[in-house]
Amino acid sequence: MDRVSSFDEPLLKLLGGATAKVMAEHLDLHTVGDLLHHYPRRYEERGKLTALADLPLDEHVTVVAQVADARILMFNNGRGKRLEVTLTDGSGRLQLVFFGHGVHKPHKELLPGRQAMFAGKVSVFNRKMQLAHPTYQLLDASDADEATEAVDAFAGRLLPIYPACKQLDSWRIAKAVDAVLPSAQDAVDPLPASLREGRGFTPLPEALLKVHRPQTKADVEDARARLKWDEAFVLQVALARRRYADTQLPAVARRPVADGLLDAFDAKLPFTLTEGQEKVSKEIFDDLATEHPMHRLLQGEVGSGKTMVALRAMLTVVDAGGQAAMLAPTEVLAQQHHRSITEMMGELAEGGMLGGSDRGTKVVLLTGSMGMAARRQALLDLVTGEAGIVIGTHALIEDKVQFHDLGLVVVDEQHRFGVEQRDALRSKGKQPPHLLVMTATPIPRTVAMTVFGDLETSVLDQLPAGRSPIASHVVPAKDKPHFLSRAWERVREEVENGHQAYVVCPRIGDDAEEAEGKGGKKTKARKQAADEDPEKRPPLAVLEIADELRKGALAGLSVEVLHGRMHPDDKDDVMRRFAAGDVDVLVATTVIEVGVNVPNATAMVIMDADRFGVSQLHQLRGRVGRGSAPGLCLLVSEAHEASPARARLSAVAATLDGFELSRIDLEQRREGDVLGQAQSGVRSSLRMLTVIDDEEVIAAAREEAVAVVAADPELEHLPELRTVLAALLDKDREEYLDKG
């Protein structure tokens, strides 16, 4: 069998239909290679063989002993079963205990007089030493040699525990791994020999054997170090090649022009840019001045002035004769950007119009819900080049949209866009346009190096002068209902002081089928479930809460709703009135999460806050305290005080540092979706590497990858690395990285 094909061998051939089917459907394991890369999650320790008289407390032991007696005891009025087994080995006695469904098999097998090996952790119950639910293996007392061999193989071993599923438990996966383990010898080693030897890594076949069947803890460490490095290195090579390929693409250099739009804009700014904004702007201007496309990720805390930096980049491109497009994830946000950019630019945004500046340009909005006439005019302004800047939603991507000379694409809130959409917009330039991706979700450095590894990163971490601190508190609505009443009093106080407030709910409410009267039974069932268990109740809804507040706690105030099912004109109308100060309290879904800017809004109450993720709560909170008055954010939750959900909320309340919160968020989610599962639909290839813990490995692998690709971009001299890359970057993931 040649070196690659044994890894490509379908599991169906080796394991039989039923097992292979479960592995494919529930664990996404299809080939020998997949199974060999399905690493143990942890290892059960079986202690060295110990006599019963010498058992150490709280340690893992293995004992060989004879069953003296076994009996089943009932408890809990006959509903519970417990099997107690007494062992003897001549030196002492030991009790074993099995509970629940786990009693049937041992009750049949552990008959008085049988000899077996038992492994488990020694504990004390009723002043007697015992092993609870030990693993065991029966011995054939008639064949002494075989028994000795079995004891040697069983005792003192590290037993691998695999990520399993309901249909296939760990020990059956271990048996399947035994069947394919000989193929580990055929592993294609992706590391260049010089790198492997230089860093003293175990050869790959040996690492695979050690990770699945370690003799010692040192074996596990050895194998893990090697396998982690492989994952980090192969991924970083893929990203380094992508960056290298980008540097080979042609682009039009867009250099700043003296006395152009940018200078006119800077001259009329009522404030000075922060040091961070100056530094990041310079990085962007340097990129724009090169003849290959910029690919830059701009991450900045909510309110750190990213839009200002992006606008200055867009003005530079317009000065240099090109056009700039800003892509926003929602209509509300596109309209808001259009409003704030035209306000910031003033007469400079009225190029060619009466009263507009002669140095100005036209700034147009393009969204799906625009009227035909306005849309036709916007399309005309784009194709003639009359409009230097366009701000829009997915509507910008449609085939009908033609640009005169697209030079820069700014994508706001990267995680909201599918990669295909970004790619479609990039294809609208005569040559690839420059790309600036903005995100207000702080991303730990390692994640940025992994997920956005093909983008250079700029970070804005200073808040502009004049931004106010935000106080955050958890409101335990269930344990202390009076806290919730006080929360509504606080909202009323803010409004009486001339400010406004948001109330955020996870759901819109008024579900279509309920509204049509079809869901009567369902609604009743849901209410009943909620009474029995608050965890099961549906999340609180905008329409219901708004109604309750108007009639109760906030009666007399102007309370309006905003959610995604509203007509775009109605959404825009509500946002305009809220921004103008005509609405006191806005009850909304997370449509306000990104970019909504109302400096007069100082308070936010987030209902069922435990139903939101850490980053999302941080984003939402960033909507208040945007003016000179301090902000207040109240996280309302019915979650139990000791629950992980409440711990999450306390973490959000304890810090305003988005990077710290993104770390906490990542630790809780681990990295299931770190490779952009949400965007690519591809399972993460990181099985051993944890982006949160292995920062040094990732950074070192990135350095080595850059050097390897610089020396040999096509990897002509590294065929093994090419083979492994091809396997990792199957078509879907290749496309995902491509468009990243």
Coordinates of N, CA and C in Angstrom, one line a residue, residues 522-724:
K522 N -49.5 24.9 21.5 CA -48.0 25.0 21.7 C -47.8 26.1 22.8
T523 N -48.5 27.2 22.7 CA -48.3 28.3 23.7 C -48.6 27.8 25.1
K524 N -49.7 27.1 25.2 CA -50.1 26.5 26.5 C -49.0 25.6 27.1
A525 N -48.5 24.7 26.2 CA -47.5 23.8 26.6 C -46.2 24.5 27.0
R526 N -45.9 25.6 26.3 CA -44.7 26.3 26.6 C -44.9 27.0 28.0
K527 N -46.1 27.6 28.2 CA -46.3 28.3 29.5 C -46.2 27.3 30.6
Q528 N -46.8 26.1 30.4 CA -46.7 25.1 31.5 C -45.3 24.7 31.7
A529 N -44.5 24.5 30.6 CA -43.1 24.1 30.8 C -42.3 25.2 31.6
A530 N -42.7 26.4 31.3 CA -42.0 27.5 31.9 C -42.3 27.6 33.4
D531 N -43.5 27.2 33.8 CA -43.9 27.2 35.2 C -43.1 26.1 35.9
E532 N -43.0 25.0 35.2 CA -42.3 23.9 35.9 C -40.8 24.1 36.0
D533 N -40.2 24.7 34.9 CA -38.7 24.9 34.9 C -38.4 26.2 34.1
P534 N -38.0 27.3 34.8 CA -37.8 28.5 34.1 C -36.8 28.4 33.0
E535 N -35.9 27.5 33.1 CA -34.9 27.3 32.0 C -35.5 27.0 30.7
K536 N -36.7 26.3 30.8 CA -37.4 25.9 29.5 C -38.3 26.9 28.9
R537 N -38.5 28.1 29.6 CA -39.4 29.0 29.1 C -38.7 29.7 27.9
P538 N -39.6 30.2 26.9 CA -39.0 30.8 25.8 C -38.3 32.1 26.2
P539 N -37.3 32.6 25.5 CA -36.6 33.9 25.9 C -37.6 35.0 25.9
L540 N -37.4 36.0 26.7 CA -38.3 37.2 26.7 C -38.3 37.9 25.4
A541 N -39.5 38.5 25.0 CA -39.7 39.0 23.7 C -39.9 40.5 23.7
V542 N -39.4 41.2 22.7 CA -39.5 42.7 22.5 C -41.0 43.1 22.7
L543 N -41.9 42.5 21.9 CA -43.2 43.0 21.8 C -43.9 42.9 23.2
E544 N -43.7 41.7 23.9 CA -44.3 41.5 25.2 C -43.8 42.5 26.2
I545 N -42.4 42.6 26.3 CA -41.8 43.5 27.3 C -42.2 44.9 27.1
A546 N -42.2 45.4 25.8 CA -42.6 46.8 25.5 C -44.0 47.0 26.0
D547 N -44.9 46.1 25.8 CA -46.3 46.2 26.2 C -46.4 46.3 27.7
E548 N -45.6 45.4 28.4 CA -45.6 45.4 29.9 C -45.1 46.7 30.4
L549 N -44.0 47.2 29.8 CA -43.4 48.5 30.3 C -44.3 49.7 30.1
R550 N -45.0 49.7 29.0 CA -45.9 50.8 28.7 C -47.0 50.9 29.7
K551 N -47.5 49.7 30.1 CA -48.6 49.6 31.0 C -48.2 49.7 32.5
G552 N -46.9 49.4 32.7 CA -46.5 49.3 34.1 C -45.3 50.2 34.5
A553 N -44.2 49.6 34.6 CA -43.0 50.3 35.2 C -42.6 51.6 34.5
L554 N -42.9 51.7 33.2 CA -42.5 52.9 32.5 C -43.7 53.6 31.9
A555 N -44.8 53.5 32.5 CA -46.0 54.1 32.0 C -45.8 55.6 31.9
G556 N -46.3 56.3 30.9 CA -46.1 57.7 30.8 C -44.9 58.1 30.0
L557 N -43.9 57.2 29.8 CA -42.8 57.5 28.9 C -43.0 57.1 27.5
S558 N -42.3 57.6 26.6 CA -42.4 57.2 25.2 C -41.6 56.0 24.9
V559 N -42.3 54.8 24.7 CA -41.6 53.5 24.6 C -41.8 53.0 23.2
E560 N -40.8 52.8 22.4 CA -41.0 52.3 21.0 C -40.2 50.9 20.8
V561 N -40.6 50.2 19.8 CA -39.8 48.9 19.5 C -39.0 49.0 18.2
L562 N -38.0 48.2 18.2 CA -37.2 48.0 16.9 C -36.7 46.6 16.8
H563 N -37.0 46.0 15.6 CA -36.6 44.6 15.4 C -36.5 44.3 13.9
G564 N -35.9 43.2 13.6 CA -35.6 42.8 12.2 C -36.8 42.5 11.3
R565 N -38.0 42.3 11.9 CA -39.1 41.9 11.0 C -39.9 43.2 10.6
M566 N -39.5 44.4 11.1 CA -40.1 45.6 10.7 C -39.8 46.0 9.3
H567 N -40.6 46.8 8.7 CA -40.3 47.3 7.3 C -39.1 48.3 7.5
P568 N -38.2 48.2 6.5 CA -37.0 49.1 6.6 C -37.3 50.6 6.9
D569 N -38.4 51.1 6.2 CA -38.7 52.5 6.4 C -39.2 52.7 7.9
D570 N -39.9 51.8 8.5 CA -40.3 51.9 9.8 C -39.1 51.9 10.8
K571 N -38.2 51.0 10.5 CA -37.0 50.9 11.3 C -36.3 52.2 11.3
D572 N -36.1 52.7 10.1 CA -35.3 54.0 9.9 C -36.0 55.1 10.7
D573 N -37.4 55.1 10.6 CA -38.2 56.2 11.2 C -37.9 56.1 12.8
V574 N -38.0 54.9 13.3 CA -37.8 54.7 14.8 C -36.4 55.2 15.2
M575 N -35.4 54.8 14.4 CA -34.0 55.1 14.7 C -33.8 56.6 14.7
R576 N -34.4 57.3 13.7 CA -34.3 58.7 13.5 C -34.9 59.4 14.7
R577 N -36.1 59.0 15.1 CA -36.8 59.6 16.2 C -36.1 59.4 17.6
F578 N -35.5 58.2 17.7 CA -34.7 57.9 18.9 C -33.4 58.8 18.9
A579 N -32.8 58.9 17.8 CA -31.6 59.7 17.7 C -31.9 61.2 17.9
A580 N -33.1 61.6 17.5 CA -33.5 63.0 17.7 C -34.0 63.3 19.1
G581 N -34.1 62.2 19.9 CA -34.5 62.4 21.3 C -36.0 62.4 21.5
D582 N -36.8 62.0 20.5 CA -38.3 62.0 20.6 C -38.8 60.7 21.3
V583 N -37.9 59.7 21.4 CA -38.3 58.4 22.0 C -37.5 58.3 23.3
D584 N -38.1 58.0 24.4 CA -37.4 57.8 25.7 C -36.7 56.5 25.8
V585 N -37.5 55.4 25.5 CA -36.9 54.1 25.7 C -37.2 53.3 24.4
L586 N -36.1 52.6 23.9 CA -36.2 51.8 22.7 C -36.1 50.3 23.2
V587 N -37.1 49.5 22.9 CA -37.1 48.1 23.3 C -36.7 47.4 22.0
A588 N -35.6 46.7 22.0 CA -35.1 46.2 20.7 C -34.5 44.8 20.8
T589 N -34.3 44.2 19.7 CA -33.5 42.9 19.6 C -32.0 43.4 19.4
T590 N -31.2 42.4 19.0 CA -29.8 42.8 18.9 C -29.5 43.6 17.6
V591 N -30.6 44.0 16.9 CA -30.3 44.8 15.7 C -29.5 46.1 16.1
I592 N -29.6 46.4 17.4 CA -28.8 47.6 17.8 C -27.4 47.3 18.2
E593 N -27.0 46.0 18.1 CA -25.7 45.6 18.6 C -24.6 46.3 17.9
V594 N -24.7 46.5 16.6 CA -23.6 47.0 15.9 C -23.8 48.4 15.4
G595 N -22.9 49.3 15.9 CA -22.8 50.6 15.2 C -23.8 51.7 15.5
V596 N -24.9 51.4 16.2 CA -25.9 52.4 16.4 C -25.4 53.4 17.4
N597 N -25.4 54.7 17.0 CA -24.7 55.7 17.8 C -25.7 56.8 18.2
V598 N -26.1 56.8 19.5 CA -27.0 57.8 20.0 C -26.3 58.3 21.3
P599 N -25.5 59.4 21.3 CA -24.7 59.8 22.5 C -25.6 60.1 23.7
N600 N -26.9 60.4 23.5 CA -27.7 60.8 24.6 C -28.3 59.5 25.3
A601 N -28.1 58.3 24.8 CA -28.6 57.1 25.4 C -27.6 56.7 26.5
T602 N -28.0 56.7 27.7 CA -27.1 56.4 28.8 C -27.3 55.1 29.6
A603 N -28.5 54.5 29.4 CA -28.8 53.3 30.2 C -29.3 52.2 29.2
M604 N -28.9 51.0 29.6 CA -29.3 49.8 28.9 C -29.7 48.7 29.8
V605 N -30.9 48.1 29.6 CA -31.3 46.9 30.4 C -31.3 45.7 29.5
I606 N -30.5 44.7 29.7 CA -30.6 43.5 28.8 C -31.3 42.4 29.5
M607 N -32.5 42.1 29.0 CA -33.3 41.0 29.6 C -32.8 39.6 29.2
D608 N -32.9 38.7 30.1 CA -32.4 37.3 29.8 C -31.0 37.4 29.3
A609 N -30.1 38.2 30.0 CA -28.8 38.5 29.5 C -28.0 37.2 29.4
D610 N -28.3 36.1 30.2 CA -27.6 34.9 30.1 C -27.8 34.2 28.7
R611 N -28.8 34.6 27.9 CA -29.0 34.0 26.6 C -28.1 34.5 25.6
F612 N -27.3 35.5 25.9 CA -26.4 36.2 24.9 C -24.9 35.7 25.2
G613 N -24.1 35.7 24.2 CA -22.7 35.4 24.4 C -21.9 36.6 25.0
V614 N -20.7 36.3 25.5 CA -19.9 37.4 26.2 C -19.6 38.5 25.2
S615 N -19.2 38.2 24.0 CA -18.8 39.3 23.1 C -20.0 40.1 22.7
Q616 N -21.2 39.4 22.6 CA -22.4 40.1 22.2 C -22.8 41.1 23.3
L617 N -22.7 40.7 24.5 CA -23.1 41.6 25.7 C -22.2 42.8 25.6
H618 N -20.9 42.5 25.4 CA -19.9 43.6 25.3 C -20.3 44.6 24.2
Q619 N -20.6 44.1 23.1 CA -21.0 44.9 21.9 C -22.3 45.7 22.3
L620 N -23.3 45.1 22.9 CA -24.5 45.8 23.2 C -24.2 46.9 24.2
R621 N -23.4 46.6 25.2 CA -23.1 47.6 26.2 C -22.4 48.8 25.6
G622 N -21.7 48.6 24.5 CA -21.0 49.7 23.9 C -21.9 50.8 23.3
R623 N -23.2 50.5 23.3 CA -24.2 51.5 22.7 C -24.4 52.6 23.7
V624 N -24.1 52.4 25.0 CA -24.4 53.5 26.0 C -23.1 54.2 26.4
G625 N -23.1 55.3 27.0 CA -21.9 56.0 27.5 C -21.1 56.5 26.3
R626 N -21.8 56.9 25.2 CA -21.1 57.3 24.0 C -21.0 58.9 24.0
G627 N -21.6 59.5 25.0 CA -21.5 60.9 25.1 C -20.7 61.3 26.3
S628 N -21.0 62.5 26.9 CA -20.2 62.9 28.0 C -20.8 62.4 29.4
A629 N -22.1 61.9 29.3 CA -22.7 61.4 30.6 C -22.3 59.9 30.8
P630 N -22.1 59.5 32.0 CA -21.7 58.1 32.2 C -22.8 57.1 31.8
G631 N -22.4 55.9 31.4 CA -23.3 54.9 31.0 C -23.6 53.9 32.1
L632 N -24.8 53.2 32.0 CA -25.2 52.2 32.9 C -25.7 51.0 32.2
C633 N -25.2 49.8 32.5 CA -25.7 48.6 31.8 C -26.2 47.6 32.9
L634 N -27.4 47.2 32.8 CA -28.0 46.2 33.8 C -28.3 44.9 33.1
L635 N -27.6 43.8 33.6 CA -27.8 42.5 33.0 C -28.8 41.7 33.8
V636 N -30.0 41.6 33.3 CA -31.1 40.9 34.0 C -31.0 39.4 33.7
S637 N -31.1 38.6 34.8 CA -31.0 37.2 34.5 C -31.8 36.4 35.6
E638 N -32.4 35.3 35.2 CA -33.0 34.4 36.2 C -32.1 33.2 36.4
A639 N -30.9 33.2 35.9 CA -30.0 32.0 36.0 C -29.6 31.9 37.5
H640 N -29.4 30.7 37.9 CA -29.0 30.4 39.3 C -27.6 31.0 39.6
E641 N -27.5 31.4 40.9 CA -26.2 32.1 41.2 C -25.0 31.3 41.0
A642 N -25.1 30.0 41.1 CA -23.9 29.1 41.0 C -23.7 28.7 39.5
S643 N -24.5 29.1 38.6 CA -24.5 28.5 37.2 C -23.4 29.2 36.4
P644 N -22.8 28.5 35.4 CA -21.8 29.1 34.5 C -22.4 30.3 33.8
A645 N -23.7 30.4 33.6 CA -24.3 31.5 32.9 C -24.1 32.8 33.7
R646 N -24.3 32.6 35.1 CA -24.2 33.8 36.0 C -22.7 34.2 36.1
A647 N -21.8 33.2 36.1 CA -20.4 33.5 36.1 C -20.0 34.3 34.9
R648 N -20.5 34.0 33.8 CA -20.3 34.7 32.5 C -20.7 36.2 32.7
L649 N -21.9 36.4 33.2 CA -22.4 37.7 33.4 C -21.6 38.5 34.3
S650 N -21.1 37.9 35.4 CA -20.3 38.6 36.4 C -19.0 39.0 35.8
A651 N -18.5 38.1 34.8 CA -17.2 38.5 34.2 C -17.4 39.8 33.3
V652 N -18.6 39.8 32.6 CA -18.9 41.0 31.8 C -19.0 42.2 32.6
A653 N -19.7 42.1 33.8 CA -19.9 43.2 34.7 C -18.6 43.7 35.3
A654 N -17.6 42.8 35.4 CA -16.4 43.1 36.1 C -15.4 43.9 35.3
T655 N -15.5 43.8 33.9 CA -14.4 44.5 33.1 C -15.0 45.1 31.9
L656 N -14.4 46.3 31.5 CA -14.8 46.9 30.2 C -13.8 46.6 29.1
D657 N -12.8 45.7 29.5 CA -11.7 45.4 28.5 C -12.2 44.3 27.6
G658 N -12.4 44.7 26.3 CA -13.0 43.7 25.4 C -12.0 42.6 25.1
F659 N -10.7 42.9 25.1 CA -9.7 41.8 24.8 C -9.7 40.8 25.9
E660 N -9.9 41.2 27.2 CA -10.0 40.3 28.3 C -11.2 39.5 28.2
L661 N -12.4 40.1 27.8 CA -13.6 39.4 27.7 C -13.6 38.4 26.5
S662 N -12.9 38.8 25.4 CA -12.8 37.8 24.3 C -12.0 36.6 24.7
R663 N -11.1 36.8 25.6 CA -10.3 35.6 26.1 C -11.2 34.7 26.9
I664 N -12.0 35.3 27.8 CA -13.0 34.6 28.6 C -14.0 33.8 27.7
D665 N -14.4 34.6 26.7 CA -15.4 34.0 25.8 C -14.8 32.8 25.1
L666 N -13.6 32.9 24.7 CA -12.9 31.8 23.9 C -12.7 30.6 24.8
E667 N -12.3 30.9 26.1 CA -12.1 29.8 27.0 C -13.4 29.0 27.2
Q668 N -14.5 29.7 27.2 CA -15.7 29.0 27.5 C -16.2 28.3 26.2
R669 N -16.0 28.9 25.1 CA -16.5 28.2 23.9 C -15.4 27.2 23.4
R670 N -14.2 27.3 23.9 CA -13.0 26.7 23.4 C -13.0 27.0 21.9
E671 N -12.4 26.2 21.0 CA -12.2 26.8 19.7 C -13.0 26.0 18.6
G672 N -14.1 25.5 19.0 CA -14.9 24.8 18.0 C -15.1 25.5 16.8
D673 N -15.4 26.9 16.9 CA -15.6 27.6 15.7 C -14.5 28.5 15.3
V674 N -13.3 28.3 15.8 CA -12.3 29.3 15.6 C -11.9 29.4 14.1
L675 N -12.0 28.3 13.4 CA -11.7 28.4 12.0 C -12.8 28.9 11.1
G676 N -13.7 29.6 11.8 CA -14.8 30.2 11.0 C -15.9 29.2 10.6
Q677 N -16.1 28.2 11.5 CA -17.2 27.3 11.2 C -18.5 28.0 10.7
A678 N -18.7 29.1 11.5 CA -20.0 29.8 11.2 C -20.0 30.3 9.7
Q679 N -18.8 30.6 9.2 CA -18.7 31.2 7.9 C -18.5 30.1 6.8
S680 N -17.8 29.1 7.2 CA -17.4 28.1 6.1 C -18.2 26.8 6.2
G681 N -18.8 26.6 7.3 CA -19.5 25.3 7.5 C -18.6 24.1 7.5
V682 N -17.3 24.4 7.7 CA -16.3 23.3 7.7 C -15.9 23.1 9.2
R683 N -15.8 21.8 9.6 CA -15.4 21.5 10.9 C -14.0 22.0 11.2
S684 N -13.7 22.5 12.4 CA -12.4 23.0 12.7 C -11.4 21.9 12.5
S685 N -10.2 22.2 12.0 CA -9.1 21.2 11.9 C -8.2 21.2 13.1
L686 N -8.5 22.0 14.1 CA -7.7 22.1 15.2 C -8.2 21.1 16.3
R687 N -7.4 20.0 16.4 CA -7.8 18.9 17.3 C -7.0 18.9 18.6
M688 N -5.7 19.3 18.4 CA -4.8 19.2 19.5 C -4.5 20.7 20.0
L689 N -4.4 21.6 19.0 CA -4.0 23.0 19.3 C -5.2 23.7 19.9
T690 N -4.9 24.4 21.0 CA -6.0 25.3 21.6 C -5.5 26.7 21.4
V691 N -6.2 27.5 20.6 CA -5.6 28.9 20.3 C -5.5 29.7 21.5
I692 N -6.2 29.4 22.6 CA -6.2 30.2 23.8 C -4.9 29.9 24.6
D693 N -4.5 28.6 24.6 CA -3.3 28.2 25.4 C -2.0 28.2 24.7
D694 N -2.1 28.1 23.4 CA -0.8 27.8 22.7 C -0.3 28.9 21.8
E695 N -0.4 30.1 22.4 CA 0.0 31.3 21.7 C 1.5 31.2 21.2
E696 N 2.4 30.7 22.1 CA 3.8 30.6 21.7 C 4.0 29.7 20.5
V697 N 3.3 28.6 20.5 CA 3.4 27.6 19.4 C 2.9 28.3 18.1
I698 N 1.8 28.9 18.2 CA 1.2 29.6 17.0 C 2.2 30.6 16.4
A699 N 2.7 31.5 17.4 CA 3.6 32.6 16.9 C 4.9 32.0 16.3
A700 N 5.4 30.9 16.9 CA 6.7 30.3 16.4 C 6.4 29.7 15.0
A701 N 5.2 29.0 14.9 CA 4.9 28.3 13.7 C 4.7 29.3 12.6
R702 N 4.1 30.5 12.9 CA 3.9 31.5 11.9 C 5.2 32.0 11.4
E703 N 6.2 32.2 12.3 CA 7.5 32.7 11.8 C 8.2 31.7 10.9
E704 N 8.1 30.4 11.3 CA 8.8 29.3 10.5 C 8.0 29.2 9.1
A705 N 6.7 29.3 9.2 CA 5.9 29.2 7.9 C 6.3 30.3 6.9
V706 N 6.4 31.5 7.5 CA 6.8 32.7 6.6 C 8.1 32.4 5.9
A707 N 9.1 31.9 6.7 CA 10.4 31.7 6.2 C 10.3 30.6 5.1
V708 N 9.6 29.5 5.4 CA 9.5 28.4 4.4 C 8.9 28.9 3.1
V709 N 7.8 29.7 3.2 CA 7.1 30.1 2.0 C 7.9 31.1 1.2
A710 N 8.7 32.0 1.9 CA 9.5 33.0 1.3 C 10.6 32.3 0.4
A711 N 11.1 31.2 1.0 CA 12.2 30.4 0.3 C 11.7 29.6 -0.8
D712 N 10.4 29.1 -0.7 CA 9.9 28.1 -1.7 C 8.4 28.3 -1.8
P713 N 7.9 29.3 -2.5 CA 6.4 29.7 -2.4 C 5.6 28.5 -2.9
E714 N 6.1 27.7 -3.9 CA 5.2 26.6 -4.4 C 5.5 25.3 -3.7
L715 N 6.4 25.3 -2.7 CA 6.7 24.2 -1.9 C 7.2 23.0 -2.8
E716 N 7.9 23.4 -3.9 CA 8.4 22.4 -4.8 C 9.4 21.4 -4.1
H717 N 10.1 21.9 -3.1 CA 11.1 21.0 -2.5 C 10.5 20.3 -1.3
L718 N 9.2 20.5 -1.0 CA 8.6 19.9 0.2 C 7.3 19.2 -0.2
P719 N 7.5 18.1 -1.0 CA 6.3 17.4 -1.5 C 5.4 16.9 -0.3
E720 N 6.0 16.5 0.8 CA 5.1 16.0 1.9 C 4.2 17.1 2.4
L721 N 4.8 18.3 2.6 CA 4.1 19.4 3.1 C 2.9 19.7 2.2
R722 N 3.2 19.6 0.9 CA 2.2 19.9 -0.1 C 1.0 18.9 0.0
T723 N 1.4 17.6 0.2 CA 0.4 16.6 0.3 C -0.5 16.8 1.5
V724 N 0.1 17.2 2.6 CA -0.7 17.4 3.9 C -1.6 18.6 3.7

